[in-house]
Short mmCIF file of C-alpha atoms and ligand atoms in Angstrom, two decimals:
data_model
loop_
_atom_site.label_atom_id
_atom_site.label_comp_id
_atom_site.label_asym_id
_atom_site.label_seq_id
_atom_site.Cartn_x
_atom_site.Cartn_y
_atom_site.Cartn_z
CA MET N 1 26.34 14.04 19.87
CA ASN N 2 28.81 11.47 19.44
CA ASP N 3 30.40 12.69 16.54
CA ALA N 4 31.09 15.83 18.76
CA LEU N 5 33.06 13.97 20.90
CA PRO N 6 36.74 13.06 20.17
CA ALA N 7 37.97 9.70 19.13
CA SER N 8 40.76 9.87 21.88
CA MET N 9 41.40 11.74 24.85
CA PRO N 10 41.12 15.76 24.43
CA PRO N 11 44.68 17.15 24.63
CA THR N 12 43.20 19.39 27.49
CA GLY N 13 43.22 16.54 29.41
CA GLU N 14 40.95 13.96 31.30
CA GLY N 15 39.24 16.61 33.67
CA SER N 16 37.54 18.51 30.53
CA PHE N 17 36.93 15.33 28.85
CA ARG N 18 34.97 14.32 32.05
CA ARG N 19 33.24 17.40 32.51
CA VAL N 20 32.08 17.36 28.95
CA VAL N 21 30.73 13.70 29.60
CA GLU N 22 29.11 14.97 33.02
CA TRP N 23 27.32 18.07 31.37
CA ALA N 24 25.85 16.42 28.33
CA PRO N 25 22.40 16.24 27.80
CA THR N 26 22.11 12.45 26.99
CA ALA N 27 23.04 9.53 29.60
CA MET N 28 26.22 8.49 29.01
CA VAL N 29 28.03 5.62 30.29
CA MET N 30 31.60 4.50 29.43
CA VAL N 31 32.60 0.65 29.53
CA ASP N 32 35.99 -0.94 29.48
CA ARG N 33 36.48 -3.78 27.32
CA LYS N 34 35.40 -6.36 30.04
CA GLY N 35 32.16 -4.53 30.48
CA ARG N 36 32.46 -2.93 33.72
CA ILE N 37 31.31 0.60 33.93
CA VAL N 38 33.93 3.10 34.24
CA LEU N 39 32.13 6.53 34.02
CA ILE N 40 28.73 7.49 34.13
CA ASN N 41 27.15 10.91 33.93
CA ALA N 42 24.47 12.91 35.74
CA GLN N 43 21.58 12.30 33.35
CA ALA N 44 22.62 8.41 33.44
CA GLU N 45 21.99 8.60 36.84
CA ARG N 46 18.34 9.98 36.30
CA VAL N 47 17.77 7.71 33.20
CA PHE N 48 18.42 4.60 35.26
CA GLY N 49 17.54 5.59 38.64
CA TYR N 50 20.84 4.88 40.29
CA PRO N 51 23.48 6.88 42.25
CA ARG N 52 26.81 6.28 40.21
CA GLN N 53 28.38 4.56 43.37
CA GLU N 54 25.89 1.75 42.64
CA LEU N 55 27.03 1.37 39.00
CA LEU N 56 31.11 1.94 39.10
CA GLY N 57 32.72 -0.94 38.59
CA GLN N 58 29.53 -3.06 37.83
CA SER N 59 28.92 -5.04 34.87
CA VAL N 60 27.17 -2.75 32.20
CA GLU N 61 24.47 -5.68 31.85
CA LYS N 62 23.07 -4.35 34.78
CA LEU N 63 21.46 -1.82 32.52
CA ILE N 64 20.07 -4.32 30.13
CA PRO N 65 16.99 -6.40 30.47
CA GLY N 66 17.44 -10.10 31.18
CA HIS N 67 16.19 -11.40 28.21
CA LEU N 68 18.50 -9.22 26.02
CA SER N 69 21.79 -9.28 28.06
CA THR N 70 22.74 -13.09 27.18
CA HIS N 71 24.17 -11.55 23.73
CA HIS N 72 25.70 -8.51 24.89
CA PRO N 73 29.16 -9.64 25.51
CA ALA N 74 29.25 -10.89 22.33
CA TYR N 75 28.05 -7.71 20.62
CA ARG N 76 30.35 -5.80 22.71
CA GLU N 77 33.28 -8.29 21.78
CA GLY N 78 32.29 -7.07 18.12
CA PHE N 79 32.53 -3.67 18.77
CA PHE N 80 35.68 -3.84 20.25
CA ALA N 81 37.07 -6.12 17.26
CA ASP N 82 36.34 -3.14 15.03
CA PRO N 83 36.03 -0.01 17.36
CA HIS N 84 34.62 3.07 15.15
CA PRO N 85 31.68 5.48 16.13
CA ARG N 86 28.32 4.04 15.17
CA PRO N 87 24.51 3.13 16.22
CA MET N 88 24.15 0.34 18.36
CA GLY N 89 21.88 -2.74 17.25
CA SER N 90 20.73 -1.33 13.68
CA GLY N 91 17.63 -2.58 12.87
CA ARG N 92 17.05 -4.23 16.27
CA ASP N 93 14.71 -2.47 18.90
CA LEU N 94 16.72 -1.81 21.91
CA TYR N 95 15.69 -1.71 25.48
CA ALA N 96 17.23 -0.53 29.01
CA ARG N 97 16.41 -1.97 32.61
CA HIS N 98 15.81 0.92 35.16
CA ARG N 99 16.76 0.15 39.00
CA ASP N 100 12.95 -0.49 39.66
CA GLY N 101 13.25 -3.21 37.05
CA SER N 102 11.11 -1.47 34.44
CA GLU N 103 11.91 -1.81 30.88
CA PHE N 104 12.26 1.36 28.56
CA PRO N 105 13.07 1.70 24.86
CA VAL N 106 16.49 3.41 23.75
CA GLU N 107 18.46 4.77 21.28
CA ILE N 108 22.66 4.07 21.70
CA GLY N 109 25.40 5.82 20.11
CA LEU N 110 28.68 3.97 20.58
CA ASN N 111 31.86 5.71 20.39
CA PRO N 112 35.40 4.41 20.94
CA ILE N 113 37.38 6.39 23.09
CA GLU N 114 41.29 5.99 23.99
CA THR N 115 42.64 5.98 27.26
CA ASP N 116 45.37 5.38 29.28
CA ASP N 117 43.85 2.19 30.09
CA GLY N 118 42.94 1.06 26.65
CA VAL N 119 39.88 1.30 24.36
CA MET N 120 36.83 2.18 26.01
CA VAL N 121 33.25 2.40 24.61
CA LEU N 122 31.39 5.45 25.32
CA ALA N 123 27.76 5.05 25.10
CA SER N 124 25.16 7.74 24.74
CA ILE N 125 21.70 6.56 25.37
CA VAL N 126 18.21 8.12 24.47
CA ASP N 127 15.02 7.41 26.13
CA ILE N 128 12.91 7.27 23.56
CA THR N 129 9.67 6.21 25.71
CA GLU N 130 7.60 9.06 24.54
CA ARG N 131 7.93 8.74 20.60
CA HIS N 132 7.52 5.13 21.10
CA ARG N 133 4.14 5.84 22.38
CA ALA N 134 3.23 8.45 19.75
CA GLN N 135 4.12 5.90 17.25
CA GLN N 136 2.20 3.27 18.44
CA LYS N 137 -0.45 5.74 18.89
CA LEU N 138 -0.32 6.96 15.23
CA GLU N 139 -0.27 3.35 14.08
CA ARG N 140 -3.32 2.36 15.97
CA ALA N 141 -4.79 5.46 14.29
CA LEU N 142 -3.92 4.53 10.81
CA ASN N 143 -5.19 1.14 11.65
CA GLU N 144 -8.54 2.27 12.38
CA LYS N 145 -8.78 4.45 9.58
CA THR N 146 -7.45 1.94 7.16
CA ALA N 147 -10.41 -0.96 8.63
CA LEU N 148 -12.81 2.14 8.18
CA LEU N 149 -11.86 2.91 4.34
CA ASN N 150 -12.16 -1.12 4.10
CA GLU N 151 -15.53 -0.76 5.81
CA VAL N 152 -16.97 2.22 3.45
CA HIS N 153 -15.87 0.57 0.26
CA HIS N 154 -17.13 -2.53 1.54
CA ARG N 155 -20.72 -0.61 2.10
CA VAL N 156 -20.65 0.91 -1.22
CA LYS N 157 -20.06 -2.23 -3.08
CA ASN N 158 -22.86 -4.02 -0.88
CA ASN N 159 -25.35 -0.83 -1.85
CA LEU N 160 -24.63 -1.04 -5.23
CA GLN N 161 -25.27 -4.88 -4.99
CA VAL N 162 -28.65 -3.91 -3.57
CA VAL N 163 -29.66 -1.95 -6.22
CA SER N 164 -28.43 -4.43 -8.75
CA SER N 165 -30.70 -7.00 -6.97
CA LEU N 166 -33.84 -4.78 -6.95
CA LEU N 167 -33.18 -4.46 -10.97
CA ASN N 168 -32.89 -8.23 -10.83
CA LEU N 169 -36.50 -8.43 -8.79
CA GLN N 170 -37.96 -6.00 -11.25
CA ALA N 171 -37.15 -7.65 -14.43
CA SER N 172 -38.71 -10.78 -12.90
CA HIS N 173 -41.99 -9.45 -12.76
CA THR N 174 -42.13 -8.57 -16.40
CA SER N 175 -42.57 -10.44 -19.06
CA ASP N 176 -41.16 -7.61 -21.74
CA ALA N 177 -38.20 -9.14 -23.28
CA ARG N 178 -36.85 -5.84 -24.34
CA LEU N 179 -37.42 -4.37 -20.57
CA LYS N 180 -35.81 -7.54 -18.94
CA SER N 181 -32.58 -6.78 -21.13
CA VAL N 182 -32.29 -3.16 -20.68
CA LEU N 183 -32.62 -3.78 -16.51
CA ALA N 184 -29.96 -6.65 -17.15
CA GLU N 185 -27.59 -4.22 -19.32
CA SER N 186 -27.78 -1.70 -16.29
CA GLN N 187 -27.24 -4.53 -13.58
CA ASN N 188 -24.10 -5.43 -15.46
CA ARG N 189 -23.02 -1.57 -14.94
CA LEU N 190 -23.64 -1.81 -11.50
CA ARG N 191 -21.85 -4.42 -11.19
CA ALA N 192 -18.77 -3.36 -12.87
CA MET N 193 -18.66 -0.25 -10.65
CA ALA N 194 -19.23 -2.16 -7.46
CA LEU N 195 -15.91 -4.49 -8.28
CA THR N 196 -14.07 -1.69 -8.33
CA HIS N 197 -14.67 -1.02 -4.94
CA GLN N 198 -14.15 -4.94 -4.05
CA LEU N 199 -10.70 -4.71 -5.36
CA LEU N 200 -10.15 -1.92 -3.55
CA TYR N 201 -10.79 -3.35 -0.42
CA GLU N 202 -9.28 -6.74 -1.08
CA GLY N 203 -6.25 -5.15 -2.34
CA LYS N 204 -3.58 -3.10 -0.10
CA ASP N 205 -3.74 0.25 -1.95
CA TYR N 206 -7.11 2.29 -1.66
CA SER N 207 -6.28 4.41 -4.26
CA ARG N 208 -5.37 2.21 -7.11
CA ILE N 209 -6.62 -1.22 -8.71
CA ASP N 210 -4.45 -3.30 -10.99
CA LEU N 211 -6.50 -2.92 -14.36
CA GLY N 212 -5.78 -6.21 -15.49
CA GLU N 213 -7.08 -7.99 -12.84
CA TYR N 214 -9.86 -5.63 -12.94
CA LEU N 215 -10.65 -6.58 -16.54
CA ASP N 216 -10.27 -10.37 -16.01
CA ARG N 217 -12.59 -10.49 -12.98
CA LEU N 218 -15.27 -8.09 -15.25
CA ALA N 219 -15.14 -10.41 -17.88
CA GLN N 220 -16.02 -13.31 -15.64
CA LEU N 221 -19.13 -11.13 -14.22
CA LEU N 222 -20.02 -10.62 -17.76
CA LEU N 223 -19.97 -14.02 -18.87
CA GLY N 224 -21.88 -14.96 -16.15
CA SER N 225 -24.69 -12.74 -16.94
CA TYR N 226 -24.70 -14.26 -20.56
CA ARG N 227 -24.58 -17.89 -19.17
CA GLU N 228 -26.63 -19.32 -21.99
CA ASP N 229 -24.67 -17.80 -24.74
CA SER N 230 -21.38 -18.86 -23.22
CA VAL N 231 -21.80 -22.22 -25.23
CA ARG N 232 -21.21 -20.45 -28.68
CA ILE N 233 -19.67 -17.20 -27.78
CA SER N 234 -16.38 -17.22 -25.80
CA LEU N 235 -14.91 -14.23 -23.94
CA ARG N 236 -10.77 -14.09 -23.85
CA THR N 237 -8.81 -11.35 -21.87
CA VAL N 238 -5.34 -10.80 -23.19
CA MET N 239 -3.69 -8.91 -20.25
CA PRO N 240 -0.30 -7.59 -20.26
CA THR N 241 1.72 -9.66 -17.82
CA GLY N 242 2.88 -6.88 -15.38
CA PRO N 243 0.29 -5.39 -12.95
CA LEU N 244 -0.81 -1.94 -14.49
CA SER N 245 -2.42 0.09 -12.00
CA LEU N 246 -5.17 2.89 -12.52
CA ASP N 247 -6.69 5.07 -10.02
CA LEU N 248 -10.28 4.63 -8.75
CA GLU N 249 -11.49 7.76 -10.75
CA ARG N 250 -10.59 6.16 -13.85
CA ALA N 251 -11.13 2.48 -13.18
CA VAL N 252 -14.99 3.17 -13.10
CA PRO N 253 -15.30 4.93 -16.64
CA CYS N 254 -12.91 2.13 -17.95
CA GLY N 255 -15.13 -0.89 -16.58
CA LEU N 256 -18.05 0.96 -17.82
CA ILE N 257 -16.80 1.05 -21.37
CA VAL N 258 -15.59 -2.59 -21.33
CA THR N 259 -19.37 -3.36 -20.18
CA GLU N 260 -20.91 -1.42 -23.02
CA LEU N 261 -18.69 -2.80 -25.87
CA VAL N 262 -18.83 -6.30 -24.42
CA THR N 263 -22.33 -6.46 -23.82
CA ASN N 264 -22.76 -5.15 -27.47
CA ALA N 265 -20.99 -7.97 -28.81
CA PHE N 266 -23.19 -10.35 -26.93
CA LYS N 267 -26.25 -8.86 -28.10
CA HIS N 268 -25.53 -7.76 -31.88
CA ALA N 269 -22.44 -9.74 -33.09
CA PHE N 270 -23.77 -13.22 -32.88
CA VAL N 271 -26.99 -13.38 -34.28
CA GLY N 272 -29.01 -16.19 -35.67
CA GLY N 273 -26.83 -18.53 -33.44
CA ARG N 274 -23.68 -17.48 -34.73
CA SER N 275 -20.45 -18.71 -32.81
CA GLY N 276 -17.25 -16.51 -32.35
CA GLU N 277 -15.34 -14.87 -29.70
CA VAL N 278 -14.92 -11.75 -28.16
CA ARG N 279 -11.77 -10.42 -27.21
CA ILE N 280 -10.68 -7.61 -24.37
CA GLU N 281 -7.23 -6.51 -25.01
CA LEU N 282 -5.17 -4.30 -22.80
CA HIS N 283 -1.61 -2.82 -23.95
CA ALA N 284 0.70 -0.38 -22.65
CA VAL N 285 2.18 1.78 -25.28
CA ALA N 286 4.59 4.32 -24.21
CA ASP N 287 3.23 6.00 -21.72
CA ALA N 288 -0.28 5.19 -22.83
CA LEU N 289 -2.71 2.44 -22.50
CA GLU N 290 -4.84 0.59 -25.24
CA LEU N 291 -7.64 -1.19 -24.44
CA VAL N 292 -9.31 -3.18 -27.52
CA VAL N 293 -12.65 -5.04 -27.57
CA ALA N 294 -13.13 -7.11 -30.67
CA ASP N 295 -15.18 -9.58 -32.00
CA ASP N 296 -15.50 -11.99 -34.74
CA GLY N 297 -19.41 -11.57 -35.51
CA VAL N 298 -21.27 -10.06 -38.10
CA GLY N 299 -19.34 -6.66 -38.26
CA LEU N 300 -21.20 -3.12 -37.69
CA PRO N 301 -24.05 -2.32 -39.58
CA ALA N 302 -23.51 -0.58 -43.06
CA GLY N 303 -22.98 3.29 -42.83
CA PHE N 304 -22.49 2.99 -39.05
CA ASP N 305 -21.26 6.36 -37.88
CA LEU N 306 -20.21 6.71 -34.47
CA GLU N 307 -20.81 10.54 -34.23
CA ASN N 308 -24.46 9.94 -35.38
CA VAL N 309 -25.48 7.06 -33.16
CA LYS N 310 -29.05 7.47 -31.59
CA SER N 311 -28.73 4.55 -28.82
CA LEU N 312 -27.43 5.07 -25.47
CA GLY N 313 -24.67 2.78 -25.53
CA LEU N 314 -22.56 4.25 -28.07
CA GLN N 315 -23.24 8.08 -27.09
CA LEU N 316 -22.13 6.93 -23.23
CA VAL N 317 -18.87 5.64 -24.46
CA PRO N 318 -17.45 8.28 -26.16
CA LEU N 319 -18.45 10.61 -22.76
CA LEU N 320 -16.79 7.93 -20.69
CA ALA N 321 -13.90 8.18 -22.76
CA GLU N 322 -13.55 11.68 -22.09
CA GLN N 323 -13.46 10.92 -18.33
CA LEU N 324 -10.60 8.93 -18.80
CA GLY N 325 -8.50 11.83 -21.34
CA GLY N 326 -8.87 9.25 -24.30
CA ASP N 327 -9.59 8.92 -27.96
CA PHE N 328 -12.11 6.31 -28.58
CA SER N 329 -11.88 5.01 -32.31
CA LEU N 330 -13.57 2.17 -34.59
CA GLY N 331 -10.89 -0.25 -35.79
CA SER N 332 -11.41 -2.32 -39.01
CA GLY N 333 -13.19 -5.82 -39.16
CA PRO N 334 -13.92 -8.76 -39.98
CA GLY N 335 -16.48 -8.16 -36.88
CA ALA N 336 -16.72 -4.94 -35.06
CA ARG N 337 -13.09 -3.58 -32.88
CA PHE N 338 -13.22 -0.65 -30.70
CA ALA N 339 -10.00 0.69 -29.24
CA LEU N 340 -9.53 3.25 -26.46
CA ARG N 341 -6.31 5.13 -25.82
CA PHE N 342 -5.69 6.96 -22.61
CA PRO N 343 -2.77 8.36 -20.94
CA SER N 344 -1.34 6.12 -18.20
CA MET N 345 -1.16 9.00 -15.76
CA PRO N 346 -3.61 10.95 -15.10
CA SER N 347 -2.99 14.41 -17.09
CA SER N 348 -4.21 16.63 -13.55
CA ARG N 349 -6.27 16.10 -11.10
CA ARG N 350 -9.92 17.16 -12.61
CA ALA N 351 -11.81 20.15 -10.83
CA SER N 352 -15.34 18.11 -10.67
N1 ATP F 401 -20.38 -5.72 -31.43
C1 ATP F 401 -20.81 -5.21 -32.65
N2 ATP F 401 -21.09 -5.94 -33.52
C2 ATP F 401 -22.36 -5.62 -34.49
N3 ATP F 401 -23.15 -4.28 -34.42
C3 ATP F 401 -22.81 -3.66 -33.09
C4 ATP F 401 -21.88 -4.18 -32.22
N4 ATP F 401 -21.90 -3.02 -31.45
C5 ATP F 401 -22.85 -2.32 -31.53
N5 ATP F 401 -23.55 -2.65 -32.71
C6 ATP F 401 -24.73 -1.72 -33.56
O1 ATP F 401 -24.39 -0.64 -33.05
C7 ATP F 401 -25.46 0.05 -32.52
C8 ATP F 401 -25.55 0.53 -31.40
O2 ATP F 401 -24.94 0.24 -30.21
P1 ATP F 401 -25.58 0.82 -28.95
O3 ATP F 401 -24.60 0.23 -28.12
O4 ATP F 401 -25.31 2.44 -28.63
O5 ATP F 401 -26.96 0.32 -28.69
P2 ATP F 401 -27.70 -0.82 -28.39
O6 ATP F 401 -26.83 -1.79 -27.94
O7 ATP F 401 -28.53 -1.28 -29.32
O8 ATP F 401 -28.28 -0.14 -27.34
P3 ATP F 401 -27.79 0.05 -25.80
O9 ATP F 401 -28.33 1.61 -25.94
O10 ATP F 401 -29.29 -0.58 -24.63
O11 ATP F 401 -26.81 0.22 -25.48
C9 ATP F 401 -26.55 -1.70 -32.17
O12 ATP F 401 -27.67 -1.11 -32.10
C10 ATP F 401 -25.91 -2.29 -33.42
O13 ATP F 401 -26.55 -2.13 -34.46
MG1 MG F 402 -25.39 -1.46 -26.24
#
């Protein structure tokens, strides 16, 4: 609106200028250097609830809420020191005062106008009460949804923990060592999944988690479940310095792969009281991520063939790697070394 107004009195004279202002659809108030109202249009009368006779010659501060009017003369001086068209108070929430004393949110554009009596400022004022209300409603709705999402992730995590506790209970009812270890491994898988949900509600982003933080915390969890071995076997994580975020859909298989490989290292690499180290490394390589789980234990059995594994763990890992759109490979020793390379961005939204 302001841009359409001339920066000086139009050649057709003051009469037509007054008519343009009078019938403008936004409220307009022209103020002189001393802050006195010299012109007000019909819409401004409606917006502020004053007949114009009550405002002409009065201080413009009459239209500004008390708590905001103290600084107004200084702002006005600033405008007249460098008069050019601009929005008023950018970055601040502006409010105006109605005749009945109520306050309402406004947006104000300022335009310098050259007149015979010197430069004046023509303010066009838009009442944004409705927009404010709609925005507040949206913010409330968004807050509710955020709380709900938090709650859902919290419940998923708790439910997984309940299942994990049930397995624990089952394990305590058997004296079969092999069954105990199978149940403990399943518990670790559940914990790895529960942790992704925990990180989602702990963080601010509900679709992605920081993979480095996830793997660090997963390592702590796994170490906790091999407490008695942790004296001779250490577990170290080598993570990138910056954050590397991953979507939930791929964070889960990633966590399950690490769980399988670290479990294997604790189970098979340090037999006969051997001591050593297990390492989880994450590297960003070009547009891919490389995840390595390595140990300095006894190494894989002679003739080990990843393609023909009969046990569940290492059959599961290539399937999970496929879900990530990645390649899973064996590295060379000493010890065992498994590497998984997958694109840092999902190739496309998978159908299922
Ligand atoms: N880090 C390792 N060091 C030495 N040997 C390993 C290592 N990881 C795996 N292996 C060998 O590979 C075999 C297959 O591993 P896999 O995880 O498939 O089976 P598992 O751990 O025996 O049983 P599960 O199905 O419960 O995982 C193991 O039985 C073990 O002999
Ligand atoms: Mg295994």
